Amino acid sequence: MEDAVKLPKKVQEILDVLPIHIYWTDKETRIEGANLSQAINFGDESVESCIGKQTYDFAKQLGWSKDFADKIHNEHVYVIQTGNSSTTEYTGVLADGKEYTYLSHKYPLKVGGKIVGLVGVSVDITERKKMEVELKKSKEKAEEASQLKSQFISDMKHDLRTPCSGIAAMTGILEKQETDKEKKESLHYVAKASARLLDILNGILSFDQTVSGTLPIIDKKFSIKKVIDDILAIEKPSVISKKLKLTVDYNDNIPEIMIGDEHRISRVLLNIISNAVKFTPKGYVKVSVALPKVIDSQHAVLQVIVEDTGIGIPEDKIKNIYERFMRVTPANKNQYDGAGLGLSVVKRFIEDINGEIDAESTLGKGSKFICTIPVKIPLIGDKPAKGKKEIAAVKKSKPTTKQKLKILLVEDDTLAQVVASNLLKEHFFGQLDTASLGKEAEKLAYQVKYNLILMDVGLPDTNGYEVTKRIRRSGSSKNRKTTIVALTAHDSEEEKEKSVDAGMNDFLTKPLNDEKIEQILQKFLPKKRKITKKATTPKKEITSKESELKGKRL
Ligand code: ADP
């Protein structure tokens, strides 16, 4: 204590008014000086009365446990012996009997480069800690609520989609069969409204899968031209009915095949192109595809620009369009439908694959969305990935000459069964058997040799994957080699993998429609039926009047 120096009165007063607690010690960790708030905290009435004391003296004054005092003392010794500083949070009872949390910093005190003690500075963080605990609790509650919501939505997926798909498809069939002009027109509106409802429902349900982050990133070979062709097919009815000019320009250096997350890329482009069509009452939508940056022989940047002459977005709103549920034209204006979820999914997907999206817009004139996506170029890349991951693409096709076939339809939902049966009957003649349970399907598969089995994956007694496995393996099955196509409510990678693993040949998402059925028949059922695949020209334009295709967003 021989080095202890009494501070000038003014310096002591300055220290006393600081909103922190400060003390310094000698080499034996005995207090040499402190500010008043520190002394009071330690249980002394004045700075003088705490001088010369050590941690264990204060522990006695304040009733601290030996462990607690050891912890502080050891920290003091560590700082003095090593010359390192140290920061620790302490929660303990102070002189007023209340519990506080302090963030306590300790620094070696050096004179002429020699350690002569330490300086301790503490800040009261009791309130901040309480807030942190409250925040943590609220966050946990919010996460629990969000988890419950996700669970609920996932439970509702099947229950909502099945009847809704049934209504949409059944009304479509009735509309086709109806000959009375007025009734046909009414049915047309019901069909349109239910298709729209299904579209919104699919959007909301898929959105949940997106935000819950359960979608794996899968890089594989894909054709950007095919992705865009499929989107054009979906948008065709709206383009035609609005008399829009929809063009696609491919820059010369676009490779036929690239490697990337096709699912995310196609969802991003589908949303942006659908929006451009939706928000453009007249004029054009122009899609330009370029490869502005080739990093090396295997890496490049794909750029897709979607320009429209639509209603545009106000300048002050453009930065918010990626927010969930953001709709610049709200529902009550009753002009454009949508859930305001598309662009938030776009942003999320683009970020997942390290791409970027930028939007420019002038109100009343039009908008321009620029997507930049890193892709890989395959070493030998003439064909998109085949087999395991291939999904049946929905193509526009007219029913070809009907063949005599035997088809088994396994579907437990009565409405969906009626819809699918009606649709199927338009594409073949022969025998159509139906089963609502897995065991019925199996029994039939042992009795009749079918040309095609359409298998719902969710059945009341088992699932379609198990039934397929048994039909494929059983010695008494007459359908070990028959084409089996899965019918599912949603097109997740997981479902696709499961179908392939179970031995199914393909995968269709419900609701079924003419195109999907015809496409499956053309793909698997023989010989004369060949899809005349249109060659992709560098510039594609849709203006001709054609019948409506029902597509889904998201
Ligand atoms: P929605 O389902 O409402 O289309 P999105 O998230 O896809 O939701 O878009 C959010 C909002 O951004 C839209 O409601 C619309 O107001 C605006 N928007 C998006 N694209 C365009 C566009 N091409 N032209 C004008 N407004 C657009």
XYZ file of C-alpha atoms and ligand atoms in Angstrom:
581
model
C 0.000 0.000 0.000
C 3.025 2.226 0.096
C 2.319 3.377 -3.525
C -1.281 4.368 -2.746
C -1.788 7.997 -3.666
C -4.764 10.068 -2.609
C -6.244 11.621 -5.740
C -6.642 15.381 -6.046
C -10.160 16.264 -4.793
C -11.291 17.418 -8.258
C -10.222 14.173 -9.969
C -12.007 12.137 -7.281
C -15.159 14.201 -7.826
C -14.992 13.667 -11.566
C -14.724 9.914 -10.994
C -17.625 10.049 -8.531
C -20.044 11.524 -11.057
C -19.265 8.991 -13.788
C -22.132 6.545 -14.541
C -19.762 3.593 -14.094
C -18.079 1.928 -11.154
C -14.305 2.078 -11.048
C -11.605 0.853 -8.682
C -7.925 0.078 -8.841
C -5.784 -2.240 -6.753
C -2.168 -2.922 -5.883
C -0.305 -6.072 -6.951
C -1.863 -8.025 -4.051
C -5.355 -7.097 -5.301
C -5.975 -4.696 -2.391
C -8.076 -1.638 -3.237
C -6.042 1.535 -3.640
C -8.824 3.772 -4.886
C -12.355 3.773 -6.283
C -15.179 6.109 -7.142
C -17.976 6.592 -4.611
C -20.582 4.456 -6.397
C -18.138 1.537 -6.415
C -17.403 1.940 -2.707
C -21.128 2.065 -1.896
C -21.751 -1.028 -4.007
C -19.109 -2.863 -1.990
C -20.941 -1.963 1.209
C -18.703 0.916 2.361
C -19.913 4.376 3.170
C -16.952 6.199 1.697
C -14.075 5.613 -0.688
C -11.621 5.802 2.218
C -13.276 2.984 4.125
C -12.873 0.490 1.254
C -9.192 1.179 0.680
C -6.896 -1.731 1.581
C -9.694 -4.318 1.361
C -9.763 -7.350 -0.966
C -12.503 -9.297 -2.647
C -12.909 -11.624 0.360
C -13.510 -8.618 2.654
C -16.299 -7.408 0.414
C -17.668 -10.943 0.166
C -17.985 -10.923 3.957
C -19.657 -7.478 3.966
C -22.136 -8.457 1.244
C -22.724 -12.113 2.115
C -21.307 -13.519 -1.158
C -20.560 -17.223 -1.377
C -16.951 -18.406 -1.339
C -17.268 -19.655 -4.949
C -18.446 -16.267 -6.110
C -15.634 -14.461 -4.287
C -13.079 -16.995 -5.621
C -14.215 -16.302 -9.143
C -13.629 -12.562 -8.809
C -10.379 -12.968 -6.902
C -8.975 -15.455 -9.426
C -9.796 -13.089 -12.226
C -7.865 -10.317 -10.439
C -4.856 -12.609 -9.983
C -5.031 -13.696 -13.646
C -4.964 -10.107 -14.930
C -2.064 -9.113 -12.673
C -0.025 -12.236 -13.422
C -0.550 -12.421 -17.183
C -0.941 -8.766 -18.118
C -4.055 -9.695 -20.122
C -7.332 -7.872 -19.717
C -10.549 -9.738 -19.006
C -14.309 -9.120 -19.309
C -16.935 -11.044 -17.348
C -20.629 -10.707 -16.554
C -21.396 -11.032 -12.846
C -24.791 -11.346 -11.236
C -24.816 -10.899 -7.482
C -26.378 -9.081 -4.528
C -24.959 -5.656 -3.668
C -25.106 -3.471 -0.580
C -28.765 -2.437 -1.046
C -29.756 -6.121 -0.925
C -30.839 -6.187 -4.564
C -29.484 -8.405 -7.289
C -27.625 -6.715 -10.156
C -25.850 -7.830 -13.285
C -22.623 -6.055 -14.120
C -20.401 -6.225 -17.134
C -17.011 -6.034 -15.503
C -13.780 -5.215 -17.348
C -10.403 -5.640 -15.695
C -7.191 -4.206 -17.102
C -3.597 -4.536 -15.888
C -2.358 -1.306 -14.325
C 1.174 -0.551 -15.504
C 3.671 2.038 -14.369
C 6.812 2.365 -16.510
C 5.854 -0.876 -18.268
C 5.694 -2.813 -14.959
C 2.402 -4.280 -13.735
C 1.586 -2.674 -10.395
C -2.021 -3.753 -9.996
C -5.271 -3.652 -11.944
C -8.128 -1.321 -12.851
C -11.690 -2.587 -12.687
C -14.516 -0.843 -14.535
C -18.086 -2.134 -14.256
C -21.281 -1.120 -16.034
C -24.716 -1.930 -14.661
C -26.521 -4.015 -17.328
C -29.335 -5.295 -15.091
C -32.106 -3.633 -17.126
C -30.586 -4.715 -20.424
C -30.392 -8.301 -19.179
C -34.033 -8.233 -18.100
C -34.984 -6.990 -21.559
C -32.875 -9.705 -23.171
C -34.671 -12.354 -21.122
C -38.063 -10.859 -22.058
C -37.062 -10.695 -25.707
C -35.855 -14.278 -25.643
C -39.147 -15.364 -24.110
C -41.147 -13.467 -26.745
C -38.972 -14.897 -29.503
C -39.528 -18.419 -28.209
C -43.255 -17.771 -28.022
C -43.284 -16.371 -31.566
C -41.282 -19.343 -32.833
C -43.646 -21.722 -31.120
C -46.617 -19.948 -32.688
C -44.946 -19.969 -36.085
C -44.157 -23.662 -35.696
C -47.798 -24.356 -34.841
C -48.901 -22.310 -37.847
C -46.548 -24.216 -40.174
C -47.789 -27.496 -38.766
C -51.380 -26.409 -39.243
C -50.764 -25.293 -42.829
C -48.952 -28.470 -43.646
C -51.882 -30.475 -42.200
C -54.305 -28.423 -44.249
C -52.388 -28.901 -47.513
C -53.968 -32.128 -48.511
C -57.385 -31.415 -47.001
C -57.776 -28.094 -48.797
C -56.208 -28.891 -52.116
C -58.098 -32.088 -52.796
C -61.671 -30.725 -52.729
C -60.598 -27.482 -54.350
C -58.885 -29.342 -57.223
C -61.973 -31.509 -57.516
C -64.293 -28.518 -57.880
C -62.006 -26.882 -60.456
C -61.636 -29.994 -62.559
C -65.274 -31.130 -62.281
C -66.569 -27.730 -63.314
C -64.194 -27.833 -66.273
C -65.684 -31.166 -67.320
C -69.268 -29.948 -66.892
C -68.447 -26.839 -68.893
C -67.159 -28.966 -71.753
C -70.250 -31.224 -71.698
C -72.823 -28.428 -71.390
C -74.541 -27.467 -74.622
C -76.812 -24.699 -73.314
C -74.952 -21.453 -74.065
C -75.954 -19.584 -70.893
C -75.254 -22.500 -68.568
C -71.935 -23.080 -70.326
C -70.978 -19.473 -69.733
C -71.900 -19.680 -66.036
C -69.877 -22.853 -65.691
C -66.998 -21.132 -67.413
C -67.000 -18.444 -64.696
C -67.204 -21.019 -61.903
C -64.323 -22.941 -63.504
C -62.271 -19.785 -63.810
C -62.976 -18.699 -60.242
C -62.138 -22.099 -58.809
C -58.936 -22.284 -60.854
C -58.010 -18.877 -59.451
C -58.842 -20.008 -55.938
C -56.665 -23.082 -56.399
C -53.899 -20.883 -57.736
C -53.976 -18.638 -54.661
C -54.213 -21.644 -52.378
C -51.196 -23.259 -54.017
C -49.326 -19.989 -53.657
C -50.018 -19.679 -49.958
C -49.250 -23.304 -49.199
C -46.024 -23.328 -51.207
C -45.013 -20.061 -49.592
C -45.083 -21.739 -46.237
C -42.676 -24.408 -47.470
C -40.418 -21.640 -48.747
C -40.317 -19.662 -45.510
C -39.861 -22.740 -43.407
C -36.603 -23.240 -45.366
C -37.270 -26.911 -46.063
C -36.533 -26.806 -49.772
C -33.090 -28.247 -50.555
C -30.896 -26.585 -53.204
C -30.479 -29.060 -56.022
C -28.083 -28.186 -58.837
C -28.598 -30.231 -61.965
C -28.555 -29.865 -65.729
C -31.442 -27.892 -67.138
C -32.468 -26.050 -70.253
C -33.349 -22.407 -69.719
C -35.266 -22.436 -72.990
C -37.428 -25.280 -71.763
C -38.020 -23.522 -68.430
C -39.162 -20.395 -70.273
C -41.227 -22.391 -72.793
C -43.136 -24.005 -69.923
C -43.796 -20.599 -68.367
C -45.015 -19.244 -71.693
C -47.429 -22.160 -71.965
C -48.850 -21.283 -68.551
C -49.159 -17.591 -69.398
C -50.551 -18.187 -72.874
C -54.266 -17.900 -71.987
C -53.843 -14.518 -70.279
C -51.540 -13.241 -73.024
C -54.092 -14.180 -75.653
C -57.104 -12.842 -73.805
C -55.368 -9.512 -73.140
C -53.998 -9.360 -76.687
C -50.497 -8.762 -75.358
C -47.350 -9.239 -77.355
C -45.079 -11.602 -75.440
C -41.604 -12.046 -76.879
C -38.494 -13.887 -75.745
C -35.035 -12.967 -76.986
C -32.189 -15.378 -76.445
C -28.727 -13.988 -76.834
C -26.581 -16.050 -79.217
C -24.223 -17.341 -76.548
C -26.903 -18.988 -74.365
C -25.878 -22.625 -73.931
C -28.564 -25.222 -74.500
C -27.810 -26.743 -71.091
C -26.623 -25.167 -67.836
C -26.307 -26.410 -64.275
C -28.290 -24.746 -61.504
C -31.277 -25.105 -59.201
C -33.906 -25.467 -61.892
C -36.775 -25.469 -59.423
C -35.836 -22.130 -57.867
C -34.899 -20.559 -61.202
C -38.184 -21.546 -62.805
C -40.218 -20.351 -59.798
C -38.419 -16.993 -59.880
C -39.006 -16.527 -63.606
C -42.582 -17.793 -63.411
C -43.435 -15.213 -60.768
C -41.802 -12.318 -62.555
C -43.220 -13.177 -65.964
C -46.686 -13.872 -64.469
C -46.580 -10.514 -62.690
C -45.560 -8.743 -65.897
C -48.503 -10.337 -67.720
C -50.886 -9.742 -64.807
C -50.023 -6.073 -64.349
C -49.951 -5.215 -68.067
C -53.382 -4.407 -69.490
C -52.034 -3.605 -72.951
C -48.800 -3.485 -74.880
C -46.024 -5.988 -74.509
C -44.019 -8.178 -72.170
C -40.487 -8.797 -73.305
C -38.187 -11.440 -71.835
C -34.486 -11.157 -72.697
C -32.066 -13.913 -71.800
C -28.333 -13.248 -71.904
C -25.057 -14.512 -70.504
C -23.346 -11.190 -69.791
C -20.471 -12.682 -67.867
C -18.569 -15.880 -68.604
C -16.240 -16.271 -65.639
C -14.362 -19.275 -67.027
C -15.167 -22.303 -69.156
C -17.399 -23.679 -66.399
C -18.895 -20.664 -64.656
C -21.096 -17.914 -65.991
C -23.771 -15.431 -65.003
C -27.220 -15.809 -66.479
C -29.282 -12.660 -66.822
C -33.009 -12.622 -67.461
C -34.712 -9.263 -67.975
C -38.504 -9.048 -67.959
C -39.864 -5.747 -69.255
C -43.495 -4.767 -69.502
C -45.601 -1.794 -70.535
C -47.941 -2.259 -67.588
C -49.269 -0.151 -64.751
C -45.834 0.342 -63.169
C -44.973 0.732 -59.501
C -44.830 4.078 -57.643
C -41.276 5.169 -56.867
C -41.814 5.178 -53.084
C -43.215 1.615 -53.141
C -40.627 -0.116 -55.272
C -38.289 -0.869 -52.381
C -41.124 -2.616 -50.499
C -42.396 -4.944 -53.209
C -40.362 -7.891 -51.893
C -42.044 -7.707 -48.482
C -44.500 -10.462 -47.620
C -48.153 -9.667 -48.319
C -47.124 -6.416 -50.043
C -49.571 -5.426 -52.751
C -49.248 -2.005 -54.308
C -52.763 -2.309 -55.710
C -54.703 -3.636 -52.714
C -57.440 -6.195 -52.975
C -60.209 -3.689 -52.332
C -59.439 -2.033 -55.630
C -60.560 -5.364 -57.016
C -58.468 -5.132 -60.153
C -55.626 -7.586 -59.697
C -55.683 -10.686 -57.549
C -52.718 -12.150 -55.698
C -51.531 -12.694 -52.160
C -48.524 -10.363 -52.280
C -46.266 -13.342 -51.636
C -44.719 -14.008 -55.056
C -41.897 -11.492 -54.924
C -40.926 -12.352 -51.354
C -40.477 -15.944 -52.530
C -38.566 -14.669 -55.583
C -36.203 -12.687 -53.367
C -35.688 -15.600 -51.032
C -35.029 -18.060 -53.858
C -32.685 -15.686 -55.680
C -30.691 -15.172 -52.479
C -30.609 -18.934 -51.825
C -28.758 -19.398 -55.132
C -26.509 -16.337 -54.704
C -28.241 -14.354 -57.403
C -29.590 -10.822 -57.423
C -32.792 -9.118 -58.453
C -33.303 -5.494 -59.327
C -36.450 -3.632 -60.366
C -36.953 -0.369 -62.230
C -40.385 1.042 -62.852
C -42.242 4.133 -63.974
C -45.826 4.526 -62.821
C -48.201 4.209 -65.746
C -45.426 3.274 -68.167
C -44.112 -0.127 -67.159
C -41.611 -2.117 -65.159
C -38.349 -3.918 -65.697
C -37.102 -6.766 -63.490
C -33.491 -7.857 -63.877
C -32.434 -11.221 -62.449
C -28.798 -12.189 -62.324
C -28.115 -15.810 -61.472
C -24.751 -17.590 -61.259
C -24.837 -20.863 -63.224
C -22.379 -23.555 -64.178
C -21.712 -24.757 -67.700
C -21.444 -28.539 -68.006
C -18.261 -30.017 -69.450
C -20.239 -32.164 -71.834
C -23.727 -30.847 -71.828
C -26.104 -31.736 -74.537
C -29.057 -33.006 -72.529
C -30.881 -31.972 -69.362
C -30.728 -34.357 -66.401
C -32.874 -37.371 -67.098
C -34.351 -40.202 -65.100
C -34.542 -39.766 -61.370
C -35.419 -36.119 -61.169
C -37.362 -35.705 -64.400
C -40.837 -34.312 -63.891
C -43.590 -34.757 -66.369
C -43.810 -31.391 -68.054
C -47.264 -30.186 -68.949
C -47.407 -29.609 -72.656
C -50.164 -28.401 -74.856
C -51.391 -31.376 -76.851
C -54.502 -32.444 -78.595
C -55.834 -35.928 -77.741
C -54.525 -38.325 -80.368
C -56.483 -41.264 -81.780
C -57.923 -43.225 -78.875
C -56.364 -46.582 -78.085
C -57.857 -49.619 -76.448
C -56.252 -49.820 -73.028
C -56.671 -51.163 -69.542
C -56.085 -48.554 -66.901
C -56.248 -48.763 -63.127
C -56.941 -45.560 -61.241
C -56.132 -45.668 -57.530
C -57.665 -42.648 -55.794
C -59.427 -42.536 -52.449
C -61.126 -39.152 -52.793
C -64.469 -39.740 -54.499
C -64.596 -36.369 -56.218
C -61.015 -36.654 -57.476
C -61.807 -40.197 -58.680
C -64.838 -39.021 -60.660
C -62.884 -36.126 -62.155
C -59.935 -38.311 -63.178
C -62.236 -41.037 -64.574
C -64.104 -38.506 -66.679
C -60.916 -37.029 -68.017
C -59.380 -40.434 -68.723
C -62.431 -41.633 -70.621
C -61.852 -38.892 -73.164
C -58.409 -40.248 -73.982
C -58.862 -43.999 -74.375
C -61.435 -46.723 -74.657
C -61.306 -50.097 -73.009
C -61.343 -50.877 -69.329
C -61.034 -48.370 -66.512
C -60.896 -49.912 -63.048
C -60.882 -47.835 -59.912
C -59.718 -48.561 -56.384
C -60.027 -46.421 -53.275
C -57.836 -48.498 -50.994
C -54.339 -49.896 -51.331
C -55.511 -53.452 -50.722
C -58.180 -53.155 -53.460
C -55.547 -51.854 -55.871
C -53.219 -54.730 -55.051
C -55.987 -57.288 -55.531
C -56.840 -55.859 -58.944
C -53.157 -55.783 -59.905
C -52.993 -59.522 -59.246
C -56.039 -60.200 -61.455
C -55.713 -57.856 -64.454
C -52.728 -56.866 -66.570
C -52.981 -53.098 -67.048
C -51.327 -50.800 -69.544
C -51.151 -48.003 -66.989
C -51.702 -47.541 -63.259
C -52.307 -44.079 -61.840
C -51.538 -44.253 -58.141
C -52.560 -41.661 -55.560
C -49.778 -41.585 -52.983
C -51.966 -40.827 -49.965
C -54.371 -43.706 -49.334
C -56.433 -44.395 -46.218
C -55.040 -47.868 -45.469
C -51.438 -47.450 -46.666
C -49.597 -45.257 -49.148
C -49.160 -45.493 -52.896
C -45.418 -46.085 -52.563
C -45.936 -49.270 -50.539
C -48.634 -50.529 -52.907
C -46.321 -49.884 -55.864
C -43.454 -51.741 -54.202
C -45.694 -54.763 -53.629
C -47.086 -54.695 -57.175
C -43.519 -54.543 -58.514
C -42.187 -57.360 -56.326
C -44.964 -59.855 -55.818
C -44.743 -63.074 -57.823
C -48.522 -63.112 -58.271
C -48.636 -59.584 -59.666
C -49.523 -59.206 -63.319
C -48.141 -55.670 -63.324
C -44.510 -55.975 -62.313
C -43.489 -54.037 -65.427
C -46.589 -51.858 -65.922
C -46.121 -48.090 -66.064
C -47.111 -46.702 -62.659
C -47.494 -42.940 -62.334
C -47.744 -41.272 -58.928
C -50.522 -38.754 -58.299
C -49.605 -36.304 -55.581
C -50.932 -33.062 -54.195
C -47.609 -31.203 -54.319
C -44.508 -31.362 -56.464
C -41.737 -31.448 -53.890
C -38.337 -32.997 -54.620
C -38.943 -35.308 -51.679
C -42.129 -36.701 -53.240
C -40.356 -37.161 -56.560
C -37.506 -39.078 -54.932
C -39.986 -41.248 -53.036
C -41.897 -42.096 -56.238
C -38.716 -43.068 -58.062
C -37.470 -45.090 -55.109
C -40.769 -46.972 -54.913
C -40.360 -47.979 -58.565
C -42.799 -45.558 -60.155
C -42.142 -44.353 -63.682
C -43.311 -40.789 -63.355
C -44.995 -38.284 -61.190
C -48.035 -36.059 -61.758
C -49.381 -33.316 -59.534
C -53.093 -33.104 -58.996
C -55.427 -31.840 -60.301
C -55.217 -33.913 -63.428
C -56.117 -32.229 -66.659
C -56.270 -33.163 -70.336
C -52.713 -32.130 -71.012
C -51.242 -34.133 -68.175
C -53.167 -37.273 -69.122
C -52.327 -36.990 -72.795
C -48.717 -36.365 -72.025
C -48.477 -39.500 -69.865
C -50.234 -41.571 -72.528
C -47.917 -40.254 -75.218
C -44.853 -40.800 -73.118
C -45.501 -44.340 -71.988
C -48.109 -45.895 -74.192
C -46.824 -46.956 -77.423
C -45.651 -46.573 -80.493
C -47.559 -44.427 -82.923
C -48.024 -41.783 -80.235
C -45.003 -39.534 -80.480
C -44.825 -36.009 -79.096
C -43.952 -33.678 -81.909
C -41.649 -31.486 -79.898
C -41.511 -27.975 -81.207
C -37.975 -26.795 -81.919
C -37.105 -23.805 -79.757
C -36.453 -20.836 -81.928
C -34.352 -17.953 -80.647
C -37.352 -15.679 -80.724
C -40.732 -16.855 -79.589
C -43.929 -14.984 -79.940
C -47.408 -15.851 -78.752
C -50.228 -14.090 -80.476
C -52.407 -16.774 -81.990
C -55.820 -17.598 -80.550
C -55.700 -20.911 -78.738
C -57.757 -22.655 -76.122
C -57.011 -22.003 -72.469
C -54.401 -23.806 -70.467
C -54.706 -23.803 -66.746
C -51.422 -23.110 -65.054
C -50.381 -22.558 -61.508
C -48.091 -20.014 -59.996
C -45.554 -20.753 -57.296
P -48.906 -10.570 -55.981
O -49.311 -11.962 -55.629
O -49.799 -9.530 -55.381
O -48.657 -10.373 -57.429
P -46.030 -10.191 -55.629
O -45.246 -10.369 -54.376
O -45.682 -11.017 -56.800
O -47.528 -10.363 -55.191
O -45.913 -8.664 -56.025
C -46.079 -7.675 -55.041
C -46.668 -6.433 -55.637
O -45.700 -5.788 -56.478
C -47.860 -6.687 -56.527
O -49.059 -6.797 -55.796
C -47.854 -5.456 -57.406
O -48.485 -4.392 -56.745
C -46.359 -5.138 -57.566
N -45.804 -5.668 -58.837
C -45.047 -6.781 -59.010
N -44.688 -6.923 -60.313
C -45.231 -5.894 -60.979
C -45.232 -5.464 -62.355
N -44.576 -6.146 -63.305
N -45.908 -4.333 -62.662
C -46.559 -3.626 -61.705
N -46.612 -3.972 -60.398
C -45.950 -5.082 -60.029
